[in-house]
Amino acid sequence: MLQFKNYARPDTAEEAYELLRKGRMNRVLGGGVWLRLQDRRISTMIDLSNLGLDQIEETPDSFVIGAMVTLHELERHVAFNEATGNVFRDAVQDVVGVQMRNCATVGGSVFGRFGFSDVLTSLLALDTEIELVGAGIVSLATFASMPYERDILTHVIVHKHDYAANFQALRNSATDFPVLNVCAAAWGGAWHVTVGARPCRARLVEGDRLGLPLEFTDEELDASCSRLAELPMSGNMRGSERYRRHLARELGRRAIRVAAGLDPIPASTFTPAPRTVCSGDLHDAEGPKTGEGDN
């Protein structure tokens, strides 16, 4: 059971940061999706909902996303998704369900750097920075490799480019954690590919390490996808290390080819099951009669 002794709702990010640094057992409350599932005692719970961090601001060169913006709000933001190849929308559409995505926040998902995170994988392939109260503005790639620090994330900043991007993931069942996920994005004259759910946190591969020109041959693509499969990986209940290496190669190839316009955008992996209407009559349970709509 989650228990906390004190509850604080500061009015400024600086005040929240000071409260966090005061006690080793103090914690920040964002969406609270994963925190409330934990069995722990917290000295002071710091609620960020008074800080005005629930807005998405579009500037001439970037999207500034408040840490308290929910996954579903950003998933539905037309301008952001159109500008970034819909990778965020595609990444979170199978995250449990809309009810959870209306609670989980962008800031909490990014700051947690969870190994299974589709959010981190999608944003890491873009030109993304984050703003921290203590450390200031750092690139998401730098932050993803940093150790955990007692800091507060206030904004996620995605810079605008002419993105060509695509997100791919494989799940054992709909809404499950991914076995592996990949996001590929071409911007700034180069390809940027992230591989997540390895099952550790997402890793960005770009530049010479990826070795993929904007216009590539099949041989160059094969070599780059083999490099993705060489990332550190391990096995767990969802898949073996060998299987994940295979997926990194194949999902990487698919994401890059779709982003490059060489393959069509694939249809959704999962199709909703047809509704069954049961009103106590066996004939009704078989489905609507001819000409009737499904209400």
PDB file of N, CA and C in Angstrom, residues 211-290:
ATOM      1  N   GLY A 211      25.642   4.428 -39.431  1.00  0.00           N
ATOM      2  CA  GLY A 211      26.233   4.267 -40.762  1.00  0.00           C
ATOM      3  C   GLY A 211      25.222   4.154 -41.881  1.00  0.00           C
ATOM      4  N   LEU A 212      24.155   4.959 -41.813  1.00  0.00           N
ATOM      5  CA  LEU A 212      23.109   4.872 -42.829  1.00  0.00           C
ATOM      6  C   LEU A 212      22.918   6.230 -43.495  1.00  0.00           C
ATOM      7  N   PRO A 213      23.238   6.378 -44.778  1.00  0.00           N
ATOM      8  CA  PRO A 213      22.995   7.649 -45.465  1.00  0.00           C
ATOM      9  C   PRO A 213      21.501   7.859 -45.686  1.00  0.00           C
ATOM     10  N   LEU A 214      21.125   9.106 -45.972  1.00  0.00           N
ATOM     11  CA  LEU A 214      19.711   9.398 -46.192  1.00  0.00           C
ATOM     12  C   LEU A 214      19.146   8.577 -47.351  1.00  0.00           C
ATOM     13  N   GLU A 215      19.894   8.457 -48.420  1.00  0.00           N
ATOM     14  CA  GLU A 215      19.509   7.601 -49.539  1.00  0.00           C
ATOM     15  C   GLU A 215      20.430   6.379 -49.513  1.00  0.00           C
ATOM     16  N   PHE A 216      19.860   5.251 -49.189  1.00  0.00           N
ATOM     17  CA  PHE A 216      20.665   4.071 -48.893  1.00  0.00           C
ATOM     18  C   PHE A 216      20.369   2.932 -49.867  1.00  0.00           C
ATOM     19  N   THR A 217      21.314   2.039 -49.950  1.00  0.00           N
ATOM     20  CA  THR A 217      21.128   0.802 -50.714  1.00  0.00           C
ATOM     21  C   THR A 217      20.626  -0.288 -49.765  1.00  0.00           C
ATOM     22  N   ASP A 218      20.194  -1.403 -50.335  1.00  0.00           N
ATOM     23  CA  ASP A 218      19.753  -2.522 -49.505  1.00  0.00           C
ATOM     24  C   ASP A 218      20.898  -3.043 -48.641  1.00  0.00           C
ATOM     25  N   GLU A 219      22.103  -3.045 -49.178  1.00  0.00           N
ATOM     26  CA  GLU A 219      23.261  -3.534 -48.430  1.00  0.00           C
ATOM     27  C   GLU A 219      23.567  -2.611 -47.250  1.00  0.00           C
ATOM     28  N   GLU A 220      23.471  -1.293 -47.480  1.00  0.00           N
ATOM     29  CA  GLU A 220      23.718  -0.349 -46.395  1.00  0.00           C
ATOM     30  C   GLU A 220      22.648  -0.471 -45.312  1.00  0.00           C
ATOM     31  N   LEU A 221      21.397  -0.684 -45.708  1.00  0.00           N
ATOM     32  CA  LEU A 221      20.323  -0.867 -44.726  1.00  0.00           C
ATOM     33  C   LEU A 221      20.543  -2.147 -43.923  1.00  0.00           C
ATOM     34  N   ASP A 222      20.934  -3.226 -44.588  1.00  0.00           N
ATOM     35  CA  ASP A 222      21.194  -4.482 -43.888  1.00  0.00           C
ATOM     36  C   ASP A 222      22.291  -4.298 -42.836  1.00  0.00           C
ATOM     37  N   ALA A 223      23.353  -3.593 -43.209  1.00  0.00           N
ATOM     38  CA  ALA A 223      24.466  -3.393 -42.288  1.00  0.00           C
ATOM     39  C   ALA A 223      24.040  -2.559 -41.081  1.00  0.00           C
ATOM     40  N   SER A 224      23.237  -1.525 -41.314  1.00  0.00           N
ATOM     41  CA  SER A 224      22.786  -0.672 -40.217  1.00  0.00           C
ATOM     42  C   SER A 224      21.850  -1.427 -39.285  1.00  0.00           C
ATOM     43  N   CYS A 225      20.962  -2.227 -39.833  1.00  0.00           N
ATOM     44  CA  CYS A 225      20.039  -2.995 -38.993  1.00  0.00           C
ATOM     45  C   CYS A 225      20.779  -4.054 -38.188  1.00  0.00           C
ATOM     46  N   SER A 226      21.870  -4.585 -38.735  1.00  0.00           N
ATOM     47  CA  SER A 226      22.694  -5.518 -37.975  1.00  0.00           C
ATOM     48  C   SER A 226      23.340  -4.820 -36.788  1.00  0.00           C
ATOM     49  N   ARG A 227      23.686  -3.544 -36.946  1.00  0.00           N
ATOM     50  CA  ARG A 227      24.248  -2.785 -35.834  1.00  0.00           C
ATOM     51  C   ARG A 227      23.205  -2.584 -34.729  1.00  0.00           C
ATOM     52  N   LEU A 228      21.944  -2.407 -35.125  1.00  0.00           N
ATOM     53  CA  LEU A 228      20.887  -2.290 -34.120  1.00  0.00           C
ATOM     54  C   LEU A 228      20.776  -3.579 -33.308  1.00  0.00           C
ATOM     55  N   ALA A 229      20.936  -4.704 -33.973  1.00  0.00           N
ATOM     56  CA  ALA A 229      20.824  -5.997 -33.294  1.00  0.00           C
ATOM     57  C   ALA A 229      22.005  -6.269 -32.366  1.00  0.00           C
ATOM     58  N   GLU A 230      23.075  -5.473 -32.483  1.00  0.00           N
ATOM     59  CA  GLU A 230      24.251  -5.662 -31.636  1.00  0.00           C
ATOM     60  C   GLU A 230      24.151  -4.892 -30.320  1.00  0.00           C
ATOM     61  N   LEU A 231      23.096  -4.109 -30.123  1.00  0.00           N
ATOM     62  CA  LEU A 231      22.921  -3.389 -28.866  1.00  0.00           C
ATOM     63  C   LEU A 231      22.783  -4.374 -27.705  1.00  0.00           C
ATOM     64  N   PRO A 232      23.177  -3.981 -26.501  1.00  0.00           N
ATOM     65  CA  PRO A 232      23.010  -4.871 -25.344  1.00  0.00           C
ATOM     66  C   PRO A 232      21.544  -5.250 -25.156  1.00  0.00           C
ATOM     67  N   MET A 233      21.280  -6.544 -25.035  1.00  0.00           N
ATOM     68  CA  MET A 233      19.917  -7.034 -24.854  1.00  0.00           C
ATOM     69  C   MET A 233      19.942  -8.231 -23.923  1.00  0.00           C
ATOM     70  N   SER A 234      18.775  -8.548 -23.373  1.00  0.00           N
ATOM     71  CA  SER A 234      18.646  -9.723 -22.532  1.00  0.00           C
ATOM     72  C   SER A 234      17.239 -10.271 -22.675  1.00  0.00           C
ATOM     73  N   GLY A 235      16.977 -11.390 -22.055  1.00  0.00           N
ATOM     74  CA  GLY A 235      15.671 -12.017 -22.145  1.00  0.00           C
ATOM     75  C   GLY A 235      14.862 -11.844 -20.879  1.00  0.00           C
ATOM     76  N   ASN A 236      13.557 -11.954 -21.023  1.00  0.00           N
ATOM     77  CA  ASN A 236      12.653 -11.985 -19.879  1.00  0.00           C
ATOM     78  C   ASN A 236      11.414 -12.776 -20.275  1.00  0.00           C
ATOM     79  N   MET A 237      10.339 -12.636 -19.511  1.00  0.00           N
ATOM     80  CA  MET A 237       9.143 -13.430 -19.755  1.00  0.00           C
ATOM     81  C   MET A 237       8.510 -13.145 -21.112  1.00  0.00           C
ATOM     82  N   ARG A 238       8.811 -11.987 -21.732  1.00  0.00           N
ATOM     83  CA  ARG A 238       8.189 -11.635 -23.012  1.00  0.00           C
ATOM     84  C   ARG A 238       8.995 -12.072 -24.219  1.00  0.00           C
ATOM     85  N   GLY A 239      10.260 -12.313 -24.050  1.00  0.00           N
ATOM     86  CA  GLY A 239      11.054 -12.718 -25.194  1.00  0.00           C
ATOM     87  C   GLY A 239      12.498 -12.968 -24.809  1.00  0.00           C
ATOM     88  N   SER A 240      13.157 -13.809 -25.567  1.00  0.00           N
ATOM     89  CA  SER A 240      14.558 -14.128 -25.304  1.00  0.00           C
ATOM     90  C   SER A 240      15.473 -13.068 -25.896  1.00  0.00           C
ATOM     91  N   GLU A 241      16.730 -13.119 -25.491  1.00  0.00           N
ATOM     92  CA  GLU A 241      17.718 -12.200 -26.060  1.00  0.00           C
ATOM     93  C   GLU A 241      17.843 -12.418 -27.562  1.00  0.00           C
ATOM     94  N   ARG A 242      17.877 -13.653 -28.003  1.00  0.00           N
ATOM     95  CA  ARG A 242      18.007 -13.960 -29.433  1.00  0.00           C
ATOM     96  C   ARG A 242      16.815 -13.405 -30.214  1.00  0.00           C
ATOM     97  N   TYR A 243      15.628 -13.570 -29.660  1.00  0.00           N
ATOM     98  CA  TYR A 243      14.427 -13.075 -30.337  1.00  0.00           C
ATOM     99  C   TYR A 243      14.455 -11.556 -30.438  1.00  0.00           C
ATOM    100  N   ARG A 244      14.892 -10.889 -29.389  1.00  0.00           N
ATOM    101  CA  ARG A 244      14.958  -9.423 -29.419  1.00  0.00           C
ATOM    102  C   ARG A 244      15.978  -8.934 -30.445  1.00  0.00           C
ATOM    103  N   ARG A 245      17.070  -9.621 -30.591  1.00  0.00           N
ATOM    104  CA  ARG A 245      18.046  -9.221 -31.617  1.00  0.00           C
ATOM    105  C   ARG A 245      17.448  -9.361 -33.010  1.00  0.00           C
ATOM    106  N   HIS A 246      16.707 -10.419 -33.207  1.00  0.00           N
ATOM    107  CA  HIS A 246      16.012 -10.594 -34.482  1.00  0.00           C
ATOM    108  C   HIS A 246      15.008  -9.463 -34.703  1.00  0.00           C
ATOM    109  N   LEU A 247      14.239  -9.122 -33.664  1.00  0.00           N
ATOM    110  CA  LEU A 247      13.246  -8.049 -33.795  1.00  0.00           C
ATOM    111  C   LEU A 247      13.903  -6.700 -34.044  1.00  0.00           C
ATOM    112  N   ALA A 248      15.022  -6.429 -33.391  1.00  0.00           N
ATOM    113  CA  ALA A 248      15.714  -5.159 -33.598  1.00  0.00           C
ATOM    114  C   ALA A 248      16.102  -5.002 -35.062  1.00  0.00           C
ATOM    115  N   ARG A 249      16.562  -6.078 -35.649  1.00  0.00           N
ATOM    116  CA  ARG A 249      16.956  -6.041 -37.062  1.00  0.00           C
ATOM    117  C   ARG A 249      15.733  -5.835 -37.967  1.00  0.00           C
ATOM    118  N   GLU A 250      14.681  -6.607 -37.711  1.00  0.00           N
ATOM    119  CA  GLU A 250      13.534  -6.579 -38.622  1.00  0.00           C
ATOM    120  C   GLU A 250      12.631  -5.365 -38.393  1.00  0.00           C
ATOM    121  N   LEU A 251      12.376  -4.997 -37.145  1.00  0.00           N
ATOM    122  CA  LEU A 251      11.564  -3.804 -36.894  1.00  0.00           C
ATOM    123  C   LEU A 251      12.317  -2.545 -37.297  1.00  0.00           C
ATOM    124  N   GLY A 252      13.640  -2.561 -37.109  1.00  0.00           N
ATOM    125  CA  GLY A 252      14.440  -1.429 -37.564  1.00  0.00           C
ATOM    126  C   GLY A 252      14.353  -1.255 -39.059  1.00  0.00           C
ATOM    127  N   ARG A 253      14.461  -2.351 -39.784  1.00  0.00           N
ATOM    128  CA  ARG A 253      14.357  -2.304 -41.239  1.00  0.00           C
ATOM    129  C   ARG A 253      12.987  -1.769 -41.659  1.00  0.00           C
ATOM    130  N   ARG A 254      11.947  -2.277 -41.015  1.00  0.00           N
ATOM    131  CA  ARG A 254      10.589  -1.854 -41.366  1.00  0.00           C
ATOM    132  C   ARG A 254      10.376  -0.373 -41.073  1.00  0.00           C
ATOM    133  N   ALA A 255      10.817   0.084 -39.895  1.00  0.00           N
ATOM    134  CA  ALA A 255      10.619   1.494 -39.522  1.00  0.00           C
ATOM    135  C   ALA A 255      11.358   2.426 -40.480  1.00  0.00           C
ATOM    136  N   ILE A 256      12.577   2.070 -40.843  1.00  0.00           N
ATOM    137  CA  ILE A 256      13.364   2.922 -41.734  1.00  0.00           C
ATOM    138  C   ILE A 256      12.748   2.954 -43.129  1.00  0.00           C
ATOM    139  N   ARG A 257      12.353   1.805 -43.635  1.00  0.00           N
ATOM    140  CA  ARG A 257      11.782   1.753 -44.983  1.00  0.00           C
ATOM    141  C   ARG A 257      10.450   2.506 -45.059  1.00  0.00           C
ATOM    142  N   VAL A 258       9.624   2.378 -44.022  1.00  0.00           N
ATOM    143  CA  VAL A 258       8.355   3.116 -44.016  1.00  0.00           C
ATOM    144  C   VAL A 258       8.622   4.614 -43.912  1.00  0.00           C
ATOM    145  N   ALA A 259       9.538   5.014 -43.032  1.00  0.00           N
ATOM    146  CA  ALA A 259       9.863   6.437 -42.887  1.00  0.00           C
ATOM    147  C   ALA A 259      10.429   7.009 -44.184  1.00  0.00           C
ATOM    148  N   ALA A 260      11.196   6.207 -44.916  1.00  0.00           N
ATOM    149  CA  ALA A 260      11.800   6.658 -46.169  1.00  0.00           C
ATOM    150  C   ALA A 260      10.821   6.649 -47.332  1.00  0.00           C
ATOM    151  N   GLY A 261       9.601   6.150 -47.081  1.00  0.00           N
ATOM    152  CA  GLY A 261       8.595   6.101 -48.143  1.00  0.00           C
ATOM    153  C   GLY A 261       8.763   4.936 -49.095  1.00  0.00           C
ATOM    154  N   LEU A 262       9.569   3.957 -48.720  1.00  0.00           N
ATOM    155  CA  LEU A 262       9.803   2.801 -49.585  1.00  0.00           C
ATOM    156  C   LEU A 262       8.757   1.711 -49.391  1.00  0.00           C
ATOM    157  N   ASP A 263       8.140   1.681 -48.212  1.00  0.00           N
ATOM    158  CA  ASP A 263       7.069   0.733 -47.914  1.00  0.00           C
ATOM    159  C   ASP A 263       5.847   1.506 -47.440  1.00  0.00           C
ATOM    160  N   PRO A 264       4.640   0.977 -47.672  1.00  0.00           N
ATOM    161  CA  PRO A 264       3.442   1.661 -47.169  1.00  0.00           C
ATOM    162  C   PRO A 264       3.356   1.571 -45.656  1.00  0.00           C
ATOM    163  N   ILE A 265       2.628   2.506 -45.068  1.00  0.00           N
ATOM    164  CA  ILE A 265       2.394   2.463 -43.626  1.00  0.00           C
ATOM    165  C   ILE A 265       1.542   1.242 -43.326  1.00  0.00           C
ATOM    166  N   PRO A 266       2.020   0.324 -42.480  1.00  0.00           N
ATOM    167  CA  PRO A 266       1.254  -0.897 -42.230  1.00  0.00           C
ATOM    168  C   PRO A 266      -0.013  -0.630 -41.444  1.00  0.00           C
ATOM    169  N   ALA A 267      -1.001  -1.483 -41.649  1.00  0.00           N
ATOM    170  CA  ALA A 267      -2.229  -1.380 -40.868  1.00  0.00           C
ATOM    171  C   ALA A 267      -1.944  -1.773 -39.428  1.00  0.00           C
ATOM    172  N   SER A 268      -2.866  -1.408 -38.540  1.00  0.00           N
ATOM    173  CA  SER A 268      -2.711  -1.734 -37.129  1.00  0.00           C
ATOM    174  C   SER A 268      -2.562  -3.238 -36.958  1.00  0.00           C
ATOM    175  N   THR A 269      -1.686  -3.628 -36.023  1.00  0.00           N
ATOM    176  CA  THR A 269      -1.438  -5.045 -35.782  1.00  0.00           C
ATOM    177  C   THR A 269      -2.665  -5.741 -35.214  1.00  0.00           C
ATOM    178  N   PHE A 270      -3.452  -5.010 -34.416  1.00  0.00           N
ATOM    179  CA  PHE A 270      -4.578  -5.618 -33.730  1.00  0.00           C
ATOM    180  C   PHE A 270      -5.889  -5.084 -34.269  1.00  0.00           C
ATOM    181  N   THR A 271      -6.839  -5.969 -34.485  1.00  0.00           N
ATOM    182  CA  THR A 271      -8.176  -5.597 -34.923  1.00  0.00           C
ATOM    183  C   THR A 271      -9.155  -5.841 -33.788  1.00  0.00           C
ATOM    184  N   PRO A 272      -9.959  -4.852 -33.394  1.00  0.00           N
ATOM    185  CA  PRO A 272     -10.897  -5.062 -32.289  1.00  0.00           C
ATOM    186  C   PRO A 272     -11.838  -6.221 -32.586  1.00  0.00           C
ATOM    187  N   ALA A 273     -12.116  -7.016 -31.575  1.00  0.00           N
ATOM    188  CA  ALA A 273     -13.039  -8.132 -31.731  1.00  0.00           C
ATOM    189  C   ALA A 273     -14.442  -7.604 -31.982  1.00  0.00           C
ATOM    190  N   PRO A 274     -15.236  -8.300 -32.828  1.00  0.00           N
ATOM    191  CA  PRO A 274     -16.605  -7.845 -33.081  1.00  0.00           C
ATOM    192  C   PRO A 274     -17.449  -7.912 -31.824  1.00  0.00           C
ATOM    193  N   ARG A 275     -18.367  -6.965 -31.706  1.00  0.00           N
ATOM    194  CA  ARG A 275     -19.238  -6.937 -30.536  1.00  0.00           C
ATOM    195  C   ARG A 275     -20.281  -8.042 -30.626  1.00  0.00           C
ATOM    196  N   THR A 276     -20.599  -8.635 -29.492  1.00  0.00           N
ATOM    197  CA  THR A 276     -21.663  -9.623 -29.405  1.00  0.00           C
ATOM    198  C   THR A 276     -22.771  -9.054 -28.540  1.00  0.00           C
ATOM    199  N   VAL A 277     -23.961  -8.985 -29.073  1.00  0.00           N
ATOM    200  CA  VAL A 277     -25.101  -8.437 -28.345  1.00  0.00           C
ATOM    201  C   VAL A 277     -25.903  -9.587 -27.766  1.00  0.00           C
ATOM    202  N   CYS A 278     -26.082  -9.600 -26.467  1.00  0.00           N
ATOM    203  CA  CYS A 278     -26.814 -10.672 -25.809  1.00  0.00           C
ATOM    204  C   CYS A 278     -27.998 -10.087 -25.050  1.00  0.00           C
ATOM    205  N   SER A 279     -29.187 -10.467 -25.438  1.00  0.00           N
ATOM    206  CA  SER A 279     -30.385  -9.955 -24.772  1.00  0.00           C
ATOM    207  C   SER A 279     -31.225 -11.090 -24.186  1.00  0.00           C
ATOM    208  N   GLY A 280     -30.570 -12.238 -23.998  1.00  0.00           N
ATOM    209  CA  GLY A 280     -31.294 -13.366 -23.438  1.00  0.00           C
ATOM    210  C   GLY A 280     -31.849 -14.296 -24.483  1.00  0.00           C
ATOM    211  N   ASP A 281     -31.794 -13.915 -25.745  1.00  0.00           N
ATOM    212  CA  ASP A 281     -32.308 -14.749 -26.824  1.00  0.00           C
ATOM    213  C   ASP A 281     -31.129 -15.247 -27.654  1.00  0.00           C
ATOM    214  N   LEU A 282     -31.067 -16.524 -27.924  1.00  0.00           N
ATOM    215  CA  LEU A 282     -29.937 -17.105 -28.635  1.00  0.00           C
ATOM    216  C   LEU A 282     -29.753 -16.503 -30.019  1.00  0.00           C
ATOM    217  N   HIS A 283     -30.854 -16.203 -30.711  1.00  0.00           N
ATOM    218  CA  HIS A 283     -30.766 -15.612 -32.047  1.00  0.00           C
ATOM    219  C   HIS A 283     -30.116 -14.230 -31.976  1.00  0.00           C
ATOM    220  N   ASP A 284     -30.494 -13.415 -30.947  1.00  0.00           N
ATOM    221  CA  ASP A 284     -29.916 -12.083 -30.800  1.00  0.00           C
ATOM    222  C   ASP A 284     -28.424 -12.161 -30.512  1.00  0.00           C
ATOM    223  N   ALA A 285     -28.010 -13.192 -29.779  1.00  0.00           N
ATOM    224  CA  ALA A 285     -26.603 -13.290 -29.406  1.00  0.00           C
ATOM    225  C   ALA A 285     -25.708 -13.546 -30.603  1.00  0.00           C
ATOM    226  N   GLU A 286     -26.290 -14.006 -31.720  1.00  0.00           N
ATOM    227  CA  GLU A 286     -25.492 -14.276 -32.909  1.00  0.00           C
ATOM    228  C   GLU A 286     -25.126 -13.004 -33.667  1.00  0.00           C
ATOM    229  N   GLY A 287     -25.773 -11.885 -33.337  1.00  0.00           N
ATOM    230  CA  GLY A 287     -25.429 -10.632 -33.993  1.00  0.00           C
ATOM    231  C   GLY A 287     -26.663  -9.955 -34.496  1.00  0.00           C
ATOM    232  N   PRO A 288     -26.552  -8.728 -35.002  1.00  0.00           N
ATOM    233  CA  PRO A 288     -27.721  -7.979 -35.481  1.00  0.00           C
ATOM    234  C   PRO A 288     -28.317  -8.607 -36.722  1.00  0.00           C
ATOM    235  N   LYS A 289     -29.611  -8.465 -36.849  1.00  0.00           N
ATOM    236  CA  LYS A 289     -30.305  -8.960 -38.047  1.00  0.00           C
ATOM    237  C   LYS A 289     -29.912  -8.121 -39.252  1.00  0.00           C
ATOM    238  N   THR A 290     -30.114  -8.668 -40.436  1.00  0.00           N
ATOM    239  CA  THR A 290     -29.757  -7.974 -41.678  1.00  0.00           C
ATOM    240  C   THR A 290     -30.445  -6.606 -41.741  1.00  0.00           C
TER     241      THR A 290
END
